[in-house]
XYZ file of C-alpha atoms in Angstrom:
502
model
C 24.979 -40.097 179.228
C 23.023 -37.123 179.324
C 23.674 -33.699 178.357
C 23.482 -32.394 181.826
C 25.325 -34.142 184.762
C 25.080 -31.821 188.372
C 27.592 -32.739 191.208
C 27.431 -32.775 194.722
C 28.546 -29.873 196.943
C 30.212 -31.858 198.997
C 32.144 -33.908 196.011
C 34.242 -30.054 195.069
C 37.614 -29.344 195.993
C 39.190 -26.022 194.773
C 42.586 -27.385 194.221
C 41.100 -29.873 191.708
C 39.989 -27.501 189.321
C 40.887 -27.580 185.684
C 42.495 -24.682 184.507
C 43.579 -24.202 181.435
C 47.325 -24.744 182.084
C 46.288 -28.166 182.673
C 45.156 -28.676 179.070
C 47.092 -29.632 175.931
C 46.610 -30.846 172.601
C 49.741 -32.811 170.243
C 48.255 -32.529 166.841
C 50.591 -35.003 165.582
C 49.751 -37.456 167.827
C 45.767 -36.430 167.321
C 45.081 -36.082 171.621
C 44.516 -34.085 174.153
C 46.390 -34.605 178.132
C 44.638 -33.581 180.543
C 46.233 -33.041 183.989
C 43.870 -32.975 187.129
C 43.132 -34.608 190.637
C 39.566 -34.742 190.072
C 38.077 -38.224 190.122
C 36.095 -37.336 187.188
C 36.423 -35.071 183.809
C 34.051 -34.713 181.657
C 34.799 -34.106 178.005
C 32.286 -33.260 175.025
C 32.665 -32.194 171.727
C 30.244 -29.254 170.697
C 28.343 -27.949 167.899
C 28.016 -24.289 167.464
C 25.187 -22.810 166.477
C 23.071 -18.962 166.698
C 20.466 -18.599 169.536
C 18.716 -15.202 170.072
C 21.570 -13.944 167.902
C 23.895 -15.152 170.256
C 26.409 -18.067 169.668
C 26.054 -21.070 171.369
C 27.539 -24.482 171.858
C 25.650 -27.631 172.512
C 27.635 -30.679 173.606
C 25.420 -33.775 173.171
C 26.887 -36.113 175.381
C 29.612 -35.836 177.233
C 32.497 -38.564 178.497
C 33.786 -39.078 181.718
C 36.993 -40.138 182.310
C 38.724 -40.869 185.498
C 42.263 -40.009 185.880
C 44.849 -42.036 186.483
C 47.947 -40.751 187.591
C 46.723 -37.276 187.498
C 46.117 -37.349 183.837
C 43.909 -38.231 181.068
C 44.413 -38.914 177.472
C 41.542 -37.840 175.280
C 41.556 -39.295 171.206
C 40.775 -37.147 168.646
C 41.766 -38.967 165.612
C 38.307 -39.516 164.620
C 37.285 -35.553 164.525
C 36.894 -34.279 160.521
C 40.316 -32.279 160.907
C 38.776 -29.916 157.273
C 36.468 -28.455 159.370
C 36.903 -26.291 163.309
C 35.969 -28.689 165.788
C 34.938 -27.585 169.493
C 35.687 -29.557 172.673
C 34.600 -28.367 176.078
C 35.802 -29.959 179.413
C 34.467 -29.522 182.623
C 35.462 -30.330 186.094
C 33.876 -31.646 189.256
C 33.267 -27.654 190.236
C 31.275 -27.313 186.907
C 34.412 -25.047 185.480
C 34.048 -25.036 181.639
C 36.997 -25.143 179.029
C 36.095 -24.313 175.339
C 38.536 -24.971 173.113
C 38.638 -24.808 169.087
C 40.577 -27.004 167.460
C 41.308 -24.657 163.852
C 40.544 -26.211 160.448
C 43.649 -28.078 158.956
C 44.127 -27.820 155.201
C 41.304 -28.410 153.530
C 42.740 -29.815 150.042
C 46.326 -31.386 149.969
C 47.895 -31.751 146.495
C 50.806 -33.810 146.081
C 52.676 -34.246 142.460
C 55.683 -36.760 141.463
C 58.258 -36.525 138.928
C 59.705 -39.523 138.943
C 62.220 -38.558 136.565
C 63.826 -35.838 139.349
C 62.448 -38.422 142.068
C 60.903 -34.973 143.580
C 57.857 -34.823 145.596
C 55.503 -31.250 145.498
C 53.111 -30.606 148.110
C 50.339 -27.782 148.232
C 47.839 -27.264 150.609
C 45.171 -24.716 151.120
C 41.590 -23.961 152.250
C 40.473 -25.040 148.223
C 42.489 -26.230 145.462
C 42.671 -23.216 143.504
C 43.664 -21.605 147.202
C 46.159 -24.165 147.846
C 50.122 -22.837 148.392
C 53.722 -24.557 148.889
C 53.505 -26.829 151.989
C 56.383 -26.199 154.800
C 56.045 -30.047 155.905
C 54.252 -33.268 154.849
C 53.781 -36.601 156.376
C 53.266 -40.309 154.479
C 52.472 -43.663 155.104
C 52.270 -46.674 152.804
C 48.676 -49.063 152.363
C 49.493 -50.781 155.633
C 52.569 -48.540 156.986
C 52.638 -46.254 159.901
C 52.621 -42.416 159.207
C 56.462 -41.187 159.336
C 57.357 -38.105 160.899
C 56.705 -34.706 159.472
C 59.429 -33.801 156.582
C 60.362 -30.601 155.783
C 59.430 -29.382 152.493
C 61.691 -26.408 150.939
C 59.491 -24.117 148.662
C 57.107 -27.043 148.756
C 59.343 -29.724 147.278
C 62.047 -32.096 148.416
C 64.118 -35.156 146.623
C 65.426 -38.288 146.982
C 62.644 -39.731 148.947
C 60.399 -42.098 146.786
C 63.234 -44.032 144.369
C 62.634 -47.001 146.169
C 58.735 -47.494 145.617
C 60.230 -46.824 141.921
C 61.272 -50.320 141.136
C 57.531 -52.343 142.021
C 55.583 -49.469 142.466
C 53.560 -48.238 145.584
C 50.313 -46.452 146.717
C 51.284 -43.800 149.250
C 49.193 -41.681 150.858
C 49.951 -38.003 152.244
C 48.990 -35.263 154.638
C 50.027 -32.329 156.127
C 51.571 -33.223 159.948
C 49.173 -32.120 162.803
C 50.999 -29.330 165.272
C 52.611 -29.917 168.056
C 55.389 -28.240 170.583
C 58.701 -27.260 169.161
C 59.896 -30.601 170.525
C 57.181 -32.929 169.047
C 55.222 -32.777 172.745
C 51.825 -31.699 172.969
C 51.276 -27.843 173.092
C 49.791 -25.795 175.565
C 46.749 -23.829 174.917
C 45.876 -20.169 173.988
C 43.209 -17.523 174.873
C 40.995 -17.239 171.607
C 40.306 -13.451 170.850
C 38.401 -14.308 168.036
C 35.269 -16.394 169.868
C 34.002 -13.957 172.326
C 30.199 -13.585 173.906
C 29.747 -17.389 173.636
C 27.058 -19.502 175.915
C 26.117 -22.838 176.378
C 22.975 -23.822 174.284
C 20.600 -24.360 177.028
C 21.355 -21.078 179.168
C 21.503 -17.935 177.569
C 22.111 -15.980 180.820
C 24.976 -14.616 182.280
C 25.615 -17.745 183.945
C 25.513 -20.029 180.751
C 28.130 -17.915 179.650
C 31.574 -19.248 178.528
C 34.008 -16.631 179.786
C 37.025 -17.140 177.984
C 37.487 -19.555 175.040
C 40.516 -21.051 173.686
C 42.348 -22.435 170.661
C 44.858 -25.417 169.824
C 47.123 -26.637 167.432
C 45.630 -28.023 164.316
C 45.060 -31.737 163.525
C 46.955 -32.882 160.272
C 45.081 -32.541 156.691
C 43.231 -35.429 155.154
C 45.118 -37.821 152.927
C 45.511 -37.485 149.876
C 46.581 -40.624 147.517
C 49.812 -40.489 145.673
C 50.947 -43.238 142.814
C 54.203 -44.221 141.931
C 54.554 -46.324 138.772
C 56.560 -49.114 138.454
C 60.065 -49.091 136.752
C 59.889 -49.625 133.299
C 61.790 -53.386 132.358
C 65.090 -53.242 131.300
C 66.248 -52.480 127.607
C 67.127 -55.549 125.558
C 70.984 -54.963 125.347
C 72.302 -56.978 122.333
C 75.790 -58.706 123.684
C 77.603 -60.668 120.834
C 80.203 -62.901 122.430
C 81.428 -64.232 118.916
C 82.475 -60.812 118.260
C 83.189 -59.600 122.122
C 80.734 -56.543 121.346
C 77.845 -55.310 123.422
C 75.217 -53.158 121.485
C 73.889 -50.512 123.740
C 70.473 -48.980 122.601
C 69.608 -45.701 122.342
C 68.489 -43.085 124.798
C 69.974 -45.201 127.407
C 72.901 -44.880 129.986
C 75.055 -47.125 131.220
C 77.846 -47.663 133.952
C 80.741 -50.083 134.661
C 81.980 -52.112 137.400
C 85.442 -53.175 136.147
C 86.963 -54.785 139.172
C 88.010 -58.628 140.168
C 85.641 -58.403 142.970
C 82.892 -56.635 140.996
C 83.262 -54.055 144.123
C 82.136 -50.632 143.244
C 84.868 -47.933 143.990
C 85.445 -44.266 143.442
C 86.726 -43.987 139.808
C 85.682 -47.321 138.731
C 81.806 -46.735 137.871
C 81.381 -44.425 135.336
C 77.353 -43.627 133.785
C 77.049 -42.402 130.458
C 74.709 -41.507 128.173
C 73.929 -42.247 124.235
C 71.614 -40.985 122.209
C 71.822 -43.350 119.413
C 72.516 -46.845 119.012
C 76.172 -47.461 120.140
C 78.312 -50.951 119.269
C 80.670 -50.787 121.927
C 84.065 -53.991 122.175
C 83.887 -55.741 125.388
C 87.654 -54.556 125.497
C 87.378 -50.590 124.947
C 84.284 -51.387 127.719
C 86.768 -52.551 130.343
C 89.205 -50.190 129.385
C 91.036 -49.403 133.138
C 93.528 -47.084 131.356
C 95.930 -46.111 128.550
C 97.652 -49.148 129.076
C 95.629 -52.045 130.836
C 92.037 -53.322 131.399
C 89.855 -55.099 133.673
C 90.489 -58.610 133.328
C 86.353 -59.028 133.679
C 83.444 -56.774 134.827
C 79.615 -55.844 134.132
C 77.952 -53.368 132.188
C 74.543 -52.326 133.668
C 72.051 -50.550 131.016
C 68.634 -48.722 131.514
C 66.723 -46.350 129.178
C 67.029 -42.883 130.414
C 64.436 -40.725 132.403
C 62.233 -38.895 131.050
C 62.009 -35.488 132.074
C 59.117 -34.806 129.449
C 56.961 -37.237 131.142
C 58.573 -36.819 134.418
C 59.008 -40.646 133.818
C 61.470 -42.657 135.922
C 64.673 -44.520 134.275
C 64.008 -47.860 133.526
C 65.514 -51.214 135.428
C 68.987 -51.556 135.069
C 69.650 -54.717 132.786
C 73.071 -56.485 134.063
C 75.694 -57.960 131.676
C 78.670 -59.608 132.819
C 81.752 -59.126 130.739
C 85.206 -61.103 130.376
C 87.924 -58.894 128.700
C 89.032 -61.886 125.596
C 92.299 -62.935 126.659
C 94.682 -65.066 124.420
C 96.276 -68.426 125.254
C 98.667 -68.670 128.081
C 102.148 -69.734 127.252
C 101.306 -73.174 128.420
C 98.354 -73.642 126.372
C 99.865 -73.182 123.477
C 102.915 -74.514 121.763
C 103.864 -71.783 119.128
C 106.599 -71.939 116.715
C 107.534 -68.537 115.966
C 111.041 -68.488 114.089
C 111.552 -65.827 111.479
C 114.363 -65.385 109.196
C 116.479 -64.694 112.039
C 116.399 -67.260 114.582
C 115.792 -71.265 114.152
C 113.347 -73.293 115.400
C 114.085 -74.728 118.721
C 112.739 -77.846 117.720
C 116.206 -80.151 117.285
C 114.810 -82.560 115.128
C 113.487 -79.633 112.380
C 115.632 -77.119 111.074
C 113.752 -74.167 109.934
C 113.412 -73.660 106.432
C 113.832 -69.620 106.141
C 117.114 -70.048 108.706
C 119.000 -68.421 105.927
C 122.018 -70.437 107.063
C 122.247 -71.517 103.421
C 123.334 -69.776 100.337
C 120.139 -70.949 98.553
C 118.164 -70.186 101.786
C 116.981 -73.432 102.440
C 118.244 -77.085 104.354
C 117.251 -80.327 104.717
C 115.281 -81.772 106.935
C 118.020 -84.872 107.096
C 121.098 -83.210 106.673
C 122.784 -79.870 107.999
C 125.250 -79.392 104.814
C 124.228 -78.370 101.614
C 124.263 -80.645 98.450
C 127.584 -80.852 97.097
C 127.627 -79.928 93.490
C 129.664 -83.037 92.745
C 126.886 -85.405 93.853
C 123.473 -83.920 92.906
C 120.136 -85.328 93.497
C 116.585 -84.775 95.296
C 116.798 -83.198 98.609
C 113.506 -82.969 100.980
C 113.299 -79.125 102.968
C 110.308 -77.290 104.561
C 107.716 -79.327 106.558
C 108.840 -77.117 109.770
C 107.588 -74.554 111.561
C 103.428 -74.095 112.197
C 103.482 -78.327 111.790
C 104.841 -78.730 115.319
C 102.618 -76.287 116.819
C 99.723 -77.424 119.209
C 97.236 -76.171 122.008
C 96.695 -78.078 124.881
C 95.026 -77.819 128.459
C 98.053 -76.319 130.174
C 98.494 -78.864 132.841
C 101.543 -80.078 133.858
C 100.779 -83.342 131.634
C 99.104 -81.510 129.398
C 96.083 -83.009 126.671
C 96.789 -81.832 123.316
C 93.697 -79.886 122.335
C 94.225 -79.165 118.680
C 97.697 -80.757 116.207
C 98.484 -80.110 113.056
C 100.180 -81.323 110.178
C 100.725 -80.513 106.167
C 98.636 -81.852 103.930
C 98.923 -82.295 100.023
C 101.080 -79.939 97.902
C 100.486 -78.553 95.136
C 102.503 -78.096 91.680
C 103.401 -74.063 92.377
C 104.829 -75.037 95.722
C 101.564 -74.032 97.587
C 100.328 -76.775 100.208
C 97.433 -77.747 103.029
C 97.821 -77.256 106.747
C 95.289 -79.184 108.538
C 94.267 -78.405 112.312
C 92.693 -81.092 114.058
C 90.167 -80.656 117.373
C 90.467 -83.359 120.548
C 88.465 -81.486 122.580
C 84.601 -80.087 122.813
C 86.044 -75.985 122.103
C 85.445 -74.213 118.626
C 88.424 -72.127 117.589
C 88.788 -69.548 114.678
C 92.029 -69.150 112.518
C 93.437 -66.771 109.763
C 95.743 -66.384 107.761
C 98.315 -63.712 107.044
C 101.477 -62.685 105.350
C 103.595 -60.930 108.373
C 103.970 -62.407 112.158
C 102.943 -58.380 113.317
C 99.869 -58.381 111.150
C 97.126 -56.850 112.771
C 93.403 -58.588 112.810
C 90.299 -57.166 112.146
C 87.131 -57.677 111.676
C 87.418 -57.965 107.838
C 90.009 -60.593 107.955
C 87.683 -64.244 106.993
C 88.723 -66.427 109.732
C 88.188 -69.905 109.216
C 86.175 -72.425 112.059
C 87.420 -75.486 113.350
C 84.458 -76.870 114.928
C 84.574 -78.504 118.344
C 84.035 -82.082 118.572
C 87.049 -84.637 118.772
C 87.924 -85.522 115.550
C 87.200 -82.611 113.493
C 89.575 -81.059 111.304
C 90.196 -77.567 109.336
C 92.284 -77.787 106.141
C 93.802 -74.508 104.833
C 94.492 -74.578 101.197
C 97.074 -73.155 99.195
C 99.191 -71.400 101.851
C 102.309 -70.537 101.082
C 105.753 -71.086 102.752
C 106.526 -68.223 105.051
C 102.813 -67.048 105.790
C 101.786 -66.810 109.488
C 98.666 -68.848 111.144
C 97.231 -67.176 114.028
C 94.090 -68.990 116.276
C 91.693 -67.846 118.721
C 89.032 -69.727 121.109
C 85.847 -69.033 118.878
C 82.805 -67.361 120.760
C 79.862 -69.355 121.470
C 76.599 -67.042 121.509
C 74.233 -69.744 123.158
C 76.385 -70.757 125.769
C 77.104 -67.164 126.260
C 81.186 -67.703 125.872
C 83.369 -65.249 125.157
C 85.811 -65.058 121.839
C 89.441 -65.220 123.312
C 92.512 -62.829 121.287
C 94.230 -64.161 118.383
C 97.729 -65.002 118.532
C 100.296 -66.580 116.912
C 100.828 -70.779 116.283
C 103.350 -70.608 113.758
C 105.033 -70.077 110.390
C 103.852 -71.839 107.683
C 106.619 -73.975 105.782
C 105.032 -76.340 103.213
C 107.255 -79.778 102.976
C 108.796 -78.987 99.023
C 111.325 -81.205 96.922
C 114.295 -80.035 95.066
C 116.204 -81.418 92.351
C 120.208 -80.615 92.194
C 121.899 -81.582 89.038
C 125.165 -83.005 89.321
C 127.618 -80.709 88.042
C 130.261 -82.074 85.575
C 133.906 -81.255 85.964
C 134.492 -79.959 82.474
C 137.522 -81.652 80.427
C 140.242 -79.838 79.494
């Protein structure tokens, strides 16, 4: 459309004139709204210049708007917001209104400290002149702009952690201005810009009596890259020892609850500066006397504040507190010197009910002095113990028998596996002995028919058993429990005592 447009006098209506009060600008939405009952409104983007010592404005082309419901909306998003822009509005009477849209910040500088999830934004006419911004807005590569968010001293936190997981490229800018409620703001008289003219008419007729200014548009956007979190650290898990090795410079948190529900007081985050070997039982410690039966631990490399690097992804390790056999799974023979076996077919050789400290398997009274002979004794205790599947009709998984006996009254105990679980066995001198990693455990391998022969055992020693951990299958080791007391089957020769003659 030509730069100059004339309107016939018959088309003019005084009540249709466009006044400054009819024009509003919303910098956030980058639009100008004009209220008018005219049939047409002309809007042009003016170039500022100098001619014959006078400030001039020239519109190269005009856009014609036909108000709908008394309002037109002018798109301002194509303007370069880094410089001042000028918009001229004409109504059918020829009334002209010149509005200055002030330049937004030419430089928007964004920084991100991933270790704190802290965003810093500065803005200004140049990099050196940039100062702390008061607000910002952002978008993803394909997303829409967010609402403006407030900054305190040019900073804000807890905004971009969600993008750390996979990394992201974000775009930030200083928001355009608007009224306090976010609506379009009225234009104001611009006292800084006076004595200005239309470029093609430097006479008084071409003088623009009053100029106005509006709120500013959004600044130029700046790109901000959010780095992807590093991979989770490798956490060594020893299922055989029920131990987790937490690497140095990591932090871990424990979820200890039957349903793995995070709850106040049940999750803790602890950082360690050096490698840490922790027993599963200690990790799952609920209080001084009880443990969680299961849970999980999550471990990650700590954030690096000097490099502004975020913490790594979490490594997730399921935990199961080592458990001992239930009473239904392990039939143990735990008689000691003050009790007798519950098996009616075996009288404990250590019962102490005989003056010689032993009793026969086949008789309940000592051998009489005037009879003599060879008496078999022992052969009780652990031989009557077994591991079962714990069902109502139990299936034997481990059985025990005595083997060869040595001249020094030591002998063998043979355990036979009848299932597919491996077991560890330790022999101790006391029923209440503490078993530590320094105790050498013997392995009863998994598999029906596999046997373990314990040699050179003495009557009175105690056998402890637990399920073995299986590293490849991620099966946790169990807890040692008494299986039974050793009662080597022996023989004793009792000489017949002759009655002395008188």
